[in-house]
Coordinates of C-alpha atoms in Angstrom, one line a residue:
M246 CA 11.6 30.9 -22.5
V247 CA 10.5 31.6 -19.0
L248 CA 12.7 31.0 -16.2
K249 CA 11.5 30.4 -12.5
A250 CA 13.7 31.8 -9.9
F251 CA 13.0 30.8 -6.2
F252 CA 14.0 33.7 -4.2
P253 CA 13.9 33.3 -0.2
T254 CA 12.3 35.9 1.5
C255 CA 14.8 36.4 4.4
C256 CA 17.1 37.6 1.6
A257 CA 14.8 40.6 0.5
S258 CA 16.2 43.1 2.8
A259 CA 20.0 41.5 2.4
D260 CA 22.7 44.0 1.1
S261 CA 24.0 43.7 -2.6
G262 CA 26.1 40.6 -3.3
L263 CA 26.0 37.5 -5.4
L264 CA 23.1 34.8 -5.5
V265 CA 24.2 31.4 -4.6
G266 CA 22.2 28.4 -5.1
R267 CA 21.6 25.7 -7.4
W268 CA 20.6 25.6 -11.2
V269 CA 18.0 22.8 -12.1
P270 CA 18.0 22.7 -15.9
E271 CA 14.9 19.9 -16.2
Q272 CA 12.7 22.5 -14.9
S273 CA 14.4 25.6 -16.1
S274 CA 14.5 26.9 -12.2
A275 CA 16.9 28.7 -10.4
V276 CA 17.0 27.7 -6.5
V277 CA 18.4 30.6 -4.5
L278 CA 19.8 29.6 -1.4
A279 CA 21.8 32.7 -0.1
V280 CA 23.2 35.9 -0.8
V281 CA 27.0 36.5 -0.7
H282 CA 27.7 40.3 0.7
F283 CA 30.3 42.3 -0.3
P284 CA 33.2 42.6 0.4
F285 CA 34.6 39.1 -0.7
I286 CA 37.5 37.5 -2.7
P287 CA 36.2 35.4 -5.6
I288 CA 38.8 32.5 -5.0
Q289 CA 37.1 32.1 -1.4
V290 CA 33.8 32.2 -2.4
K291 CA 34.8 29.4 -4.9
E292 CA 36.4 27.5 -2.1
L293 CA 33.3 27.7 0.3
L294 CA 31.0 26.5 -2.7
A295 CA 33.4 23.6 -3.3
Q296 CA 33.3 22.6 0.5
V297 CA 29.4 22.9 0.3
Q298 CA 29.0 20.8 -2.9
Q299 CA 31.5 18.2 -1.4
V300 CA 29.5 17.7 1.8
S301 CA 25.8 18.1 0.5
Q302 CA 26.5 16.5 -2.9
V303 CA 24.4 19.7 -4.3
G304 CA 25.6 21.7 -7.4
V305 CA 25.7 24.9 -5.7
A306 CA 26.9 27.7 -7.6
V307 CA 27.0 31.5 -8.2
L308 CA 23.8 32.1 -10.2
G309 CA 24.1 35.9 -10.7
T310 CA 23.9 39.1 -8.8
W311 CA 21.7 40.8 -6.3
Y312 CA 21.3 44.7 -6.1
H313 CA 19.8 46.2 -3.3
R314 CA 19.3 49.9 -4.0
R315 CA 19.1 51.4 -0.2
Q316 CA 20.8 54.7 -1.2
E317 CA 21.3 56.8 -4.2
P318 CA 22.6 54.5 -6.7
K319 CA 26.4 54.0 -7.3
E320 CA 27.8 53.7 -10.9
S321 CA 30.8 51.8 -9.6
L322 CA 28.8 49.2 -7.9
G323 CA 26.7 48.7 -10.8
H324 CA 29.5 48.3 -13.3
F325 CA 31.3 46.1 -10.5
L326 CA 28.4 43.6 -10.3
E327 CA 28.0 43.3 -14.3
G328 CA 31.6 42.5 -14.3
L329 CA 31.1 39.5 -12.1
G330 CA 29.6 37.5 -14.7
A331 CA 33.3 37.1 -16.3
I332 CA 34.7 35.4 -13.1
F333 CA 31.8 33.4 -12.1
S334 CA 30.7 32.1 -15.4
H335 CA 26.9 30.5 -15.3
E336 CA 24.5 30.2 -18.1
P337 CA 21.9 31.8 -17.7
W338 CA 23.2 34.9 -15.6
L339 CA 20.6 36.2 -13.1
Q340 CA 20.4 40.1 -12.3
L341 CA 18.1 40.8 -9.5
C342 CA 17.5 44.4 -8.4
R343 CA 15.2 45.8 -5.8
E344 CA 14.5 49.7 -6.3
R345 CA 15.3 51.9 -3.2
G346 CA 11.8 52.8 -1.2
S347 CA 9.7 51.0 -3.6
K348 CA 8.0 47.6 -4.0
F349 CA 9.0 47.1 -7.4
W350 CA 11.6 44.6 -8.6
S351 CA 13.5 44.2 -11.5
C352 CA 14.9 40.6 -13.1
K353 CA 16.3 39.6 -15.9
A354 CA 18.5 36.5 -17.2
T355 CA 21.0 36.9 -19.8
H356 CA 23.2 34.7 -21.8
Q357 CA 26.8 35.5 -22.2
Q358 CA 27.3 33.2 -24.9
V359 CA 25.8 33.8 -28.3
P360 CA 22.7 32.1 -29.2
T361 CA 22.9 29.5 -31.8
S362 CA 19.8 30.5 -33.6
P363 CA 19.7 33.8 -35.2
G364 CA 16.2 34.9 -34.0
A365 CA 16.8 33.7 -30.3
P366 CA 16.7 36.4 -27.7
S367 CA 19.5 37.1 -25.6
E368 CA 17.5 37.6 -22.6
D369 CA 14.9 35.4 -21.2
Q370 CA 11.7 36.3 -19.2
V371 CA 12.0 35.7 -15.2
M372 CA 9.1 34.6 -13.0
L373 CA 10.4 35.2 -9.6
I374 CA 9.0 33.2 -7.1
F375 CA 9.4 34.1 -3.0
Y376 CA 9.5 31.0 -0.5
D377 CA 10.0 30.9 3.2
Q378 CA 13.3 29.1 3.6
R379 CA 13.0 27.9 7.0
K380 CA 9.6 26.2 6.4
V381 CA 10.8 24.7 3.2
L382 CA 13.8 23.2 5.0
L383 CA 12.0 21.8 7.8
S384 CA 9.2 20.6 5.9
Q385 CA 8.9 17.1 4.2
L386 CA 7.0 16.9 0.9
H387 CA 4.7 13.9 0.3
P388 CA 3.9 12.5 -3.0
P389 CA 0.3 13.5 -4.3
A390 CA -2.6 11.3 -4.2
A391 CA -3.7 9.2 -6.9
L392 CA -5.3 11.3 -9.9
P393 CA -7.1 10.4 -13.1
D394 CA -5.1 9.7 -15.9
N395 CA -5.7 12.9 -17.8
Q396 CA -4.2 14.7 -14.8
A397 CA -1.7 12.4 -13.7
G398 CA 1.2 13.6 -16.2
D399 CA 0.9 17.4 -15.2
A400 CA 0.5 16.4 -11.6
T401 CA 3.9 14.2 -11.6
A402 CA 6.0 16.8 -13.8
S403 CA 4.9 19.4 -11.2
A404 CA 5.7 17.1 -8.1
K405 CA 8.9 16.6 -9.5
G406 CA 9.9 20.3 -9.9
L407 CA 8.7 21.0 -6.1
A408 CA 10.7 17.9 -5.1
A409 CA 13.8 19.4 -6.8
V410 CA 13.2 22.7 -4.9
F411 CA 12.5 21.1 -1.6
D412 CA 15.5 18.4 -1.8
T413 CA 17.7 21.2 -2.8
V414 CA 17.1 23.3 0.6
A415 CA 17.2 20.2 2.7
R416 CA 20.4 18.9 1.4
S417 CA 22.2 22.4 1.6
E418 CA 21.7 22.6 5.4
V419 CA 25.6 22.9 5.8
L420 CA 25.2 25.9 4.0
F421 CA 23.1 27.5 6.6
R422 CA 25.4 27.0 9.7
S423 CA 27.3 30.1 9.7
D424 CA 25.7 33.5 10.9
R425 CA 26.7 37.0 10.7
F426 CA 28.5 36.8 13.8
D427 CA 31.2 34.3 12.3
E428 CA 34.5 35.8 11.7
G429 CA 34.9 34.0 8.3
P430 CA 36.0 35.7 5.0
V431 CA 32.6 35.1 3.5
R432 CA 29.4 36.7 4.9
L433 CA 26.2 35.2 3.8
S434 CA 22.4 36.1 4.2
H435 CA 19.9 33.3 4.8
W436 CA 17.2 32.3 7.4
Q437 CA 19.7 31.7 10.0
S438 CA 22.0 34.7 9.4
E439 CA 20.7 36.4 12.6
G440 CA 21.8 33.4 14.8
V441 CA 22.0 29.4 14.4
E442 CA 18.8 28.2 16.2
A443 CA 20.0 25.8 19.2
S444 CA 19.0 24.7 22.6
I445 CA 20.9 23.9 25.5
L446 CA 18.3 21.4 26.7
V447 CA 18.3 19.8 23.4
E448 CA 21.9 19.6 23.2
L449 CA 22.1 18.1 26.6
A450 CA 19.4 15.6 25.5
K451 CA 21.5 14.5 22.7
R452 CA 24.5 14.1 24.7
A453 CA 22.6 11.9 27.3
S454 CA 20.7 9.7 24.9
G455 CA 23.5 7.8 23.5
P456 CA 24.5 6.2 26.7
I457 CA 21.1 5.7 27.7
C458 CA 19.9 4.1 24.9
L459 CA 23.0 1.7 25.1
L460 CA 22.0 0.7 28.5
L461 CA 18.0 0.2 27.8
T462 CA 19.3 -1.8 24.4
C463 CA 21.3 -4.3 26.5
L464 CA 18.5 -4.7 29.3
L465 CA 16.1 -5.2 26.3
S466 CA 18.1 -7.8 24.9
L467 CA 18.3 -9.6 28.1
V468 CA 14.4 -9.5 28.2
S469 CA 14.3 -11.1 24.7
A470 CA 17.0 -13.8 25.3
A471 CA 14.9 -14.6 28.5
S472 CA 11.6 -14.7 26.6
A473 CA 13.2 -17.1 24.0
C474 CA 14.1 -19.6 26.3
R475 CA 13.4 -23.2 25.2
V476 CA 11.4 -23.7 28.5
F477 CA 8.6 -21.2 27.2
K478 CA 8.4 -23.2 23.8
L479 CA 7.1 -26.1 25.4
W480 CA 3.6 -27.5 24.5
P481 CA 1.5 -26.3 27.3
L482 CA 3.2 -22.7 27.8
S483 CA 3.5 -22.1 23.9
F484 CA -0.3 -22.8 23.6
I485 CA -1.0 -20.6 26.4
W486 CA 1.1 -17.7 25.3
S487 CA -0.3 -18.0 21.7
K488 CA -3.7 -17.4 22.9
L489 CA -3.4 -14.9 25.8
S490 CA -3.7 -11.1 24.4
T491 CA -1.5 -10.1 27.3
C492 CA 1.5 -12.1 25.9
E493 CA 0.8 -10.7 22.5
Q494 CA 0.8 -7.1 23.6
L495 CA 4.0 -7.5 25.9
R496 CA 5.7 -9.1 22.8
Y497 CA 4.5 -6.1 20.7
R498 CA 5.6 -3.7 23.4
L499 CA 8.9 -5.2 23.4
E500 CA 9.7 -4.8 19.9
Q501 CA 8.7 -1.3 19.9
L502 CA 11.2 -0.5 22.8
T503 CA 13.8 -2.4 21.1
L504 CA 13.0 -0.1 17.9
I505 CA 12.8 3.1 20.2
F506 CA 16.2 2.7 21.9
S507 CA 18.2 1.4 19.1
T508 CA 21.6 2.9 18.7
Q509 CA 21.2 2.8 14.9
K510 CA 20.5 5.8 13.4
A511 CA 17.5 6.6 11.3
E512 CA 18.3 6.5 7.5
N513 CA 15.7 8.6 6.3
P514 CA 12.8 10.8 7.6
S515 CA 10.1 8.0 7.4
Q516 CA 12.1 5.8 9.7
L517 CA 12.8 9.0 12.0
M518 CA 9.1 9.8 11.9
R519 CA 8.3 6.1 12.7
K520 CA 10.5 6.1 15.7
A521 CA 8.8 9.4 17.0
N522 CA 5.5 7.9 16.8
M523 CA 6.3 4.9 18.4
L524 CA 7.8 6.9 21.4
V525 CA 5.0 9.5 21.8
S526 CA 2.4 6.5 21.5
V527 CA 4.4 4.3 24.3
L528 CA 4.6 7.7 26.3
F529 CA 0.9 8.4 25.8
D530 CA -0.1 4.8 26.6
V531 CA 2.0 4.8 29.9
A532 CA 0.4 8.1 30.9
L533 CA -3.0 6.8 30.4
G534 CA -2.2 3.6 32.5
L535 CA -0.8 5.7 35.2
T536 CA -4.0 7.6 35.4
L537 CA -5.9 4.2 35.4
L538 CA -3.7 3.1 38.1
S539 CA -4.3 6.2 40.3
W540 CA -8.0 6.2 39.9
L541 CA -8.1 2.3 40.9
H542 CA -5.9 3.0 44.2
G543 CA -8.0 5.9 45.2
K544 CA -11.0 5.5 47.3
D545 CA -10.7 1.8 47.5
R546 CA -12.2 0.9 44.2
I547 CA -10.3 -2.3 43.7
E548 CA -11.9 -3.6 46.8
Q549 CA -15.3 -2.3 45.7
L550 CA -14.7 -4.1 42.4
A551 CA -13.8 -7.4 44.0
D552 CA -16.9 -7.1 46.3
A553 CA -18.9 -6.7 43.3
L554 CA -17.7 -9.2 40.9
V555 CA -18.7 -12.4 42.7
P556 CA -22.3 -11.2 42.9
V557 CA -22.4 -10.4 39.3
A558 CA -21.0 -13.7 38.3
D559 CA -23.8 -15.4 40.5
R560 CA -26.3 -13.3 38.8
V561 CA -24.8 -14.4 35.4
A562 CA -25.2 -17.9 36.4
E563 CA -28.4 -17.6 37.9
E564 CA -29.8 -16.1 34.5
L565 CA -28.4 -19.0 32.3
Q566 CA -30.0 -21.6 34.6
H567 CA -33.4 -19.9 34.0
L568 CA -32.5 -19.8 30.3
L569 CA -31.7 -23.6 30.4
Q570 CA -34.9 -24.1 32.2
W571 CA -36.8 -22.3 29.5
L572 CA -34.9 -24.3 26.8
M573 CA -35.9 -27.7 28.7
G574 CA -39.8 -26.6 28.5
A575 CA -41.5 -25.6 25.4
P576 CA -39.6 -22.3 24.5
A577 CA -41.8 -20.0 22.4
G578 CA -44.2 -22.6 21.8
L579 CA -42.0 -25.0 19.7
K580 CA -42.2 -28.7 19.9
M581 CA -38.8 -30.2 21.0
N582 CA -37.6 -33.6 21.1
R583 CA -38.2 -34.5 24.9
A584 CA -35.5 -36.8 25.8
L585 CA -32.8 -34.7 23.8
D586 CA -33.9 -31.5 25.3
Q587 CA -33.5 -33.0 28.7
V588 CA -30.1 -34.5 28.1
L589 CA -28.8 -31.5 26.9
G590 CA -30.2 -29.2 29.5
R591 CA -29.3 -31.4 32.6
F592 CA -25.7 -31.4 30.9
F593 CA -25.2 -27.8 30.8
L594 CA -26.9 -27.1 34.2
Y595 CA -24.1 -29.4 35.4
H596 CA -21.7 -27.3 33.9
I597 CA -23.2 -24.0 35.5
H598 CA -22.9 -25.7 38.8
L599 CA -19.3 -26.5 38.4
W600 CA -18.6 -22.8 37.3
I601 CA -20.3 -21.4 40.2
S602 CA -18.4 -23.7 42.4
Y603 CA -15.0 -22.6 40.8
I604 CA -16.1 -18.6 41.2
H605 CA -16.8 -19.1 44.8
L606 CA -13.4 -21.1 45.2
M607 CA -11.7 -18.1 43.5
S608 CA -13.3 -15.3 45.4
P609 CA -10.8 -15.0 48.5
F610 CA -8.1 -14.3 46.0
I611 CA -9.8 -12.0 43.6
E612 CA -8.9 -8.6 45.4
R613 CA -5.3 -9.5 45.2
I614 CA -5.7 -10.7 41.5
L615 CA -7.4 -7.1 40.7
W616 CA -4.4 -5.5 42.6
H617 CA -2.0 -6.9 40.4
V618 CA -4.1 -6.1 37.3
G619 CA -4.3 -2.7 38.4
L620 CA -0.5 -2.5 38.9
S621 CA 0.2 -3.8 35.5
A622 CA -1.3 -0.5 34.1
C623 CA 1.9 1.1 34.7
L624 CA 3.5 -0.7 31.6
G625 CA 0.4 1.0 29.7
L626 CA -3.3 1.2 29.2
T627 CA -3.2 -1.3 26.5
V628 CA -1.6 -3.9 28.7
A629 CA -4.3 -3.5 31.2
L630 CA -7.1 -3.8 28.7
S631 CA -5.3 -6.8 27.4
I632 CA -5.1 -8.5 30.7
L633 CA -9.1 -7.5 31.0
S634 CA -9.9 -9.2 27.5
D635 CA -8.3 -12.3 29.1
I636 CA -9.9 -12.2 32.3
I637 CA -13.4 -11.6 30.4
A638 CA -12.4 -14.9 28.5
L639 CA -11.6 -16.7 31.7
L640 CA -14.8 -15.4 33.3
T641 CA -17.1 -16.6 30.2
F642 CA -15.1 -19.8 29.8
H643 CA -18.4 -21.8 30.6
I644 CA -20.1 -19.8 27.8
Y645 CA -17.5 -20.6 25.4
C646 CA -17.9 -24.3 26.4
F647 CA -21.5 -24.3 25.8
Y648 CA -20.8 -22.8 22.5
V649 CA -18.6 -25.4 21.7
Y650 CA -20.5 -28.5 22.5
G651 CA -23.8 -26.7 20.8
A652 CA -21.6 -26.0 17.6
R653 CA -20.1 -29.5 17.4
L654 CA -23.4 -31.4 18.0
Y655 CA -25.0 -28.9 15.3
C656 CA -21.9 -29.4 12.8
L657 CA -22.2 -33.2 13.2
K658 CA -25.9 -33.1 12.3
I659 CA -25.3 -31.0 9.4
C660 CA -22.5 -32.7 8.1
G661 CA -24.4 -35.9 8.4
L662 CA -27.4 -34.6 6.7
S663 CA -25.2 -33.3 3.6
S664 CA -23.7 -36.7 3.3
L665 CA -26.9 -38.7 3.4
W666 CA -28.4 -36.0 1.0
R667 CA -25.6 -36.8 -1.4
L668 CA -26.5 -40.6 -0.5
F669 CA -30.0 -40.0 -2.2
R670 CA -28.6 -38.5 -5.0
G671 CA -26.0 -41.2 -6.0
K672 CA -23.2 -39.0 -4.8
K673 CA -20.3 -39.1 -2.5
W674 CA -17.5 -36.8 -1.2
N675 CA -14.2 -38.1 -2.5
V676 CA -11.6 -37.1 0.2
L677 CA -8.5 -37.9 -1.7
R678 CA -9.7 -35.8 -4.8
Q679 CA -11.4 -33.2 -2.8
R680 CA -14.6 -33.4 -4.7
V681 CA -18.1 -35.1 -5.3
D682 CA -18.0 -38.1 -7.5
S683 CA -20.9 -40.5 -8.5
C684 CA -21.5 -43.7 -6.8
S685 CA -23.8 -46.7 -6.7
Y686 CA -25.5 -47.7 -3.5
D687 CA -27.6 -50.9 -3.0
L688 CA -31.0 -51.1 -1.2
D689 CA -29.7 -51.8 2.4
Q690 CA -27.5 -48.8 2.3
L691 CA -30.3 -46.6 1.0
F692 CA -32.7 -48.0 3.7
I693 CA -30.3 -47.3 6.5
G694 CA -29.6 -43.9 5.0
T695 CA -33.2 -42.9 5.1
L696 CA -33.5 -44.1 8.6
L697 CA -30.5 -42.1 9.7
F698 CA -31.7 -38.8 7.6
T699 CA -35.0 -39.2 9.3
V700 CA -33.7 -39.5 12.6
L701 CA -31.3 -36.5 11.9
V702 CA -33.9 -34.2 10.5
F703 CA -36.5 -34.7 13.5
L704 CA -33.7 -34.1 16.1
L705 CA -32.2 -30.9 14.2
P706 CA -34.6 -28.4 15.6
T707 CA -33.6 -29.2 19.2
T708 CA -29.9 -29.0 18.5
A709 CA -30.2 -26.0 16.3
L710 CA -32.0 -24.0 18.9
Y711 CA -29.5 -24.8 21.6
Y712 CA -26.8 -24.0 19.1
L713 CA -28.6 -20.4 18.5
V714 CA -28.8 -19.4 21.9
F715 CA -25.3 -20.3 22.9
T716 CA -23.9 -19.0 19.6
L717 CA -25.7 -15.5 20.4
L718 CA -24.2 -15.6 24.0
R719 CA -20.7 -16.3 22.4
L720 CA -21.0 -13.3 19.9
L721 CA -22.0 -11.0 22.7
V722 CA -18.7 -12.0 24.7
V723 CA -16.7 -11.7 21.1
T724 CA -18.1 -8.4 20.6
V725 CA -16.9 -6.9 24.2
Q726 CA -13.7 -8.5 23.5
G727 CA -13.4 -7.0 20.1
L728 CA -13.9 -3.6 21.1
I729 CA -11.3 -3.9 23.6
H730 CA -9.0 -5.1 20.7
L731 CA -10.2 -2.4 18.6
L732 CA -9.3 0.1 21.2
V733 CA -6.0 -1.2 21.9
D734 CA -5.1 -1.5 18.0
L735 CA -6.2 2.4 17.9
I736 CA -3.6 3.3 21.0
N737 CA -0.9 1.2 19.3
S738 CA -1.4 2.5 15.8
L739 CA -2.3 5.9 16.1
P740 CA 0.4 8.3 14.8
L741 CA 0.2 10.9 17.7
Y742 CA 3.5 12.7 17.1
A743 CA 2.4 13.2 13.2
L744 CA -1.1 14.6 14.4
G745 CA 0.6 16.9 16.8
L746 CA 2.9 18.3 14.2
R747 CA 0.4 18.7 12.0
F748 CA -1.9 20.7 14.5
C749 CA 1.1 22.6 15.9
R750 CA 3.4 23.2 12.9
P751 CA 1.3 22.4 9.7
Y752 CA 4.2 23.2 7.2
R753 CA 6.4 20.5 8.5
L754 CA 3.9 17.8 6.7
A755 CA 3.5 19.3 3.3
A756 CA 1.1 17.9 0.7
G757 CA 2.0 20.6 -2.0
V758 CA 2.3 24.3 -2.2
K759 CA 0.1 26.9 -3.5
F760 CA 0.9 30.3 -5.2
R761 CA -0.2 33.5 -4.5
V762 CA 0.2 36.6 -6.8
L763 CA 2.2 39.4 -5.5
E764 CA 2.5 41.7 -8.5
H765 CA 1.4 41.2 -12.1
E766 CA 2.1 44.3 -14.1
A767 CA 3.1 44.9 -17.9
G768 CA 6.8 45.4 -18.2
R769 CA 7.4 43.9 -14.7
P770 CA 8.4 40.4 -13.8
L771 CA 5.6 38.2 -12.5
R772 CA 6.1 38.0 -8.7
L773 CA 4.4 34.9 -6.5
L774 CA 4.7 33.8 -3.2
M775 CA 5.0 30.2 -2.6
Q776 CA 2.8 28.9 0.5
I777 CA 2.9 25.3 1.6
N778 CA -0.2 23.3 1.6
P779 CA -0.4 20.8 4.9
L780 CA -1.3 17.4 4.7
P781 CA -4.7 16.4 5.5
Y782 CA -5.3 14.6 8.8
S783 CA -6.7 11.7 6.9
R784 CA -3.6 11.4 4.6
V785 CA -1.4 11.8 8.2
V786 CA -3.2 9.2 9.7
H787 CA -2.9 6.8 6.4
T788 CA 0.9 7.5 6.0
Y789 CA 1.9 7.3 9.5
R790 CA -0.2 4.7 10.7
L791 CA 1.9 2.4 12.9
P792 CA 1.5 -1.4 12.5
S793 CA -0.7 -3.1 15.3
C794 CA 0.1 -6.1 17.1
G795 CA -2.6 -8.2 15.5
C796 CA -3.5 -10.6 18.3
H797 CA -6.6 -11.9 16.8
P798 CA -7.8 -13.3 13.5
K799 CA -10.0 -11.1 11.4
H800 CA -13.0 -12.5 9.4
S801 CA -15.0 -10.8 6.9
W802 CA -18.9 -10.6 7.6
G803 CA -19.4 -13.3 4.6
S804 CA -16.8 -15.7 6.1
L805 CA -18.3 -15.2 9.8
C806 CA -22.0 -15.8 8.5
R807 CA -20.7 -19.1 6.7
K808 CA -19.0 -20.4 9.8
L809 CA -22.0 -19.6 12.0
F810 CA -24.3 -21.2 9.5
F811 CA -22.3 -24.5 9.2
G812 CA -21.4 -24.6 12.7
E813 CA -17.9 -23.9 12.5
L814 CA -15.9 -22.5 15.5
I815 CA -15.1 -19.0 15.3
Y816 CA -12.3 -16.8 16.9
P817 CA -10.3 -17.4 18.8
W818 CA -9.6 -21.0 19.3
R819 CA -9.8 -22.7 16.1
Q820 CA -9.0 -21.9 12.3
R821 CA -11.0 -23.3 9.2
G822 CA -9.7 -26.8 8.1
N823 CA -10.0 -28.8 5.3
K824 CA -13.6 -30.1 4.2
Q825 CA -14.1 -33.9 5.3
D826 CA -17.1 -36.2 5.0

């Protein structure tokens, strides 16, 4: 049988002593965690391992001996190391030896008990695998991606073996808290032997984070209680709050801050990574907002935007008037119904006149409104973009009204034509059963149905043209708002901390490992170097992507085309209801 011994590279130059680690019987692997140096008292070593096992819940034990021949070999030391197997009984017993002034290693695993089968060897072959203890401790191993069925079994077994190694090192962190400067009875060699990694700034931040988080949690709870007041749940306010993107973004930001400054400790690395991603996302958003704020308040850009907004609105209204006058004539040489064409054109022209009056009435307050909008950028760029989306919705409200009028009229005629078409075929729509049933009609009903069908058919081109034009304008506005919402969702959901961790310290996000052959000679143990494969950027985004606020409904291309063809209203004001005749 071939045994796998995982040996930390930091212990390769350690003095002779005992190998301390964990034995994984399912994988026939020994994970070496530290080396206990001479001199030591066996009972103190056992007490230390019992304490570590109680805290970490890891079966830490003495796996064997480590002999580093730096000087001339000492027979007494060799005999002493061989006799330690009787004190620290373990099956199998590892014996690692590094030759003096040479790169060659010797490694063997012996069994103290007599083999049950007569032909079984008393020693096992050992494969020595070196690993970087610090990187393995700080890294988080992710499960492998989906593989074909013929490779899934091998990949699962390999992943379990690696997970056991990573989990053993991560849970044995209490063993690495002592260094060579400690005056304890047992001296260890591990990745922190030269001194425990620490930072005064980090420790001060940890001390101050508790009271600050408690204070911010209280403030956020007050804000949440105020937003949940019954006054804001009355009909006009609740309807407006559910339609404005700004309210949705503020609600989502409040949930983010509540989770970030929660005093509850993260239960697992995934929750900790989610908190870190949210914190970095909020800081990045606020930094972008402050950059926008400084740009807007520099060189009187807000005043320039306010002066340019009213002429742009007048220009848009003028273009709409020209478009309606073109539709009231003979657009593209098409023959329209003259009476219906004039009624619809004058109706929409009157709405444009009302809209121009409204814009000129609001023109003295536009600069102040833009100033407050720019000031809201200190809450984050996403808040400013959400306000911009709502402003676009308000400035194009006349286009939305035109679209609703045209869609309602077009949908009414489509429904009328479909109902009359069923009348010709002797069918009708059963509202109660939600299906088409057979029905017998008399001569008068068929005659009136024929007249109505003819009227609707000849009026349909005029209505459809107005509906087509205003639907295209509406889709243009929806496209602009959709791009803004995509940018907001991108900032909200992008795991910036995980991406930065992947770029600066790739080993922290491990997708697996790879092995490099260090020595492969006859009569010598196979020596490998385990290196961490970082997680690809695509998997980092897919794994740690944050949930977005979802402030707008999402339609597939098929449902969107169907809604447009049948005249159903699209985003954001109405959802599809039950079919009626």
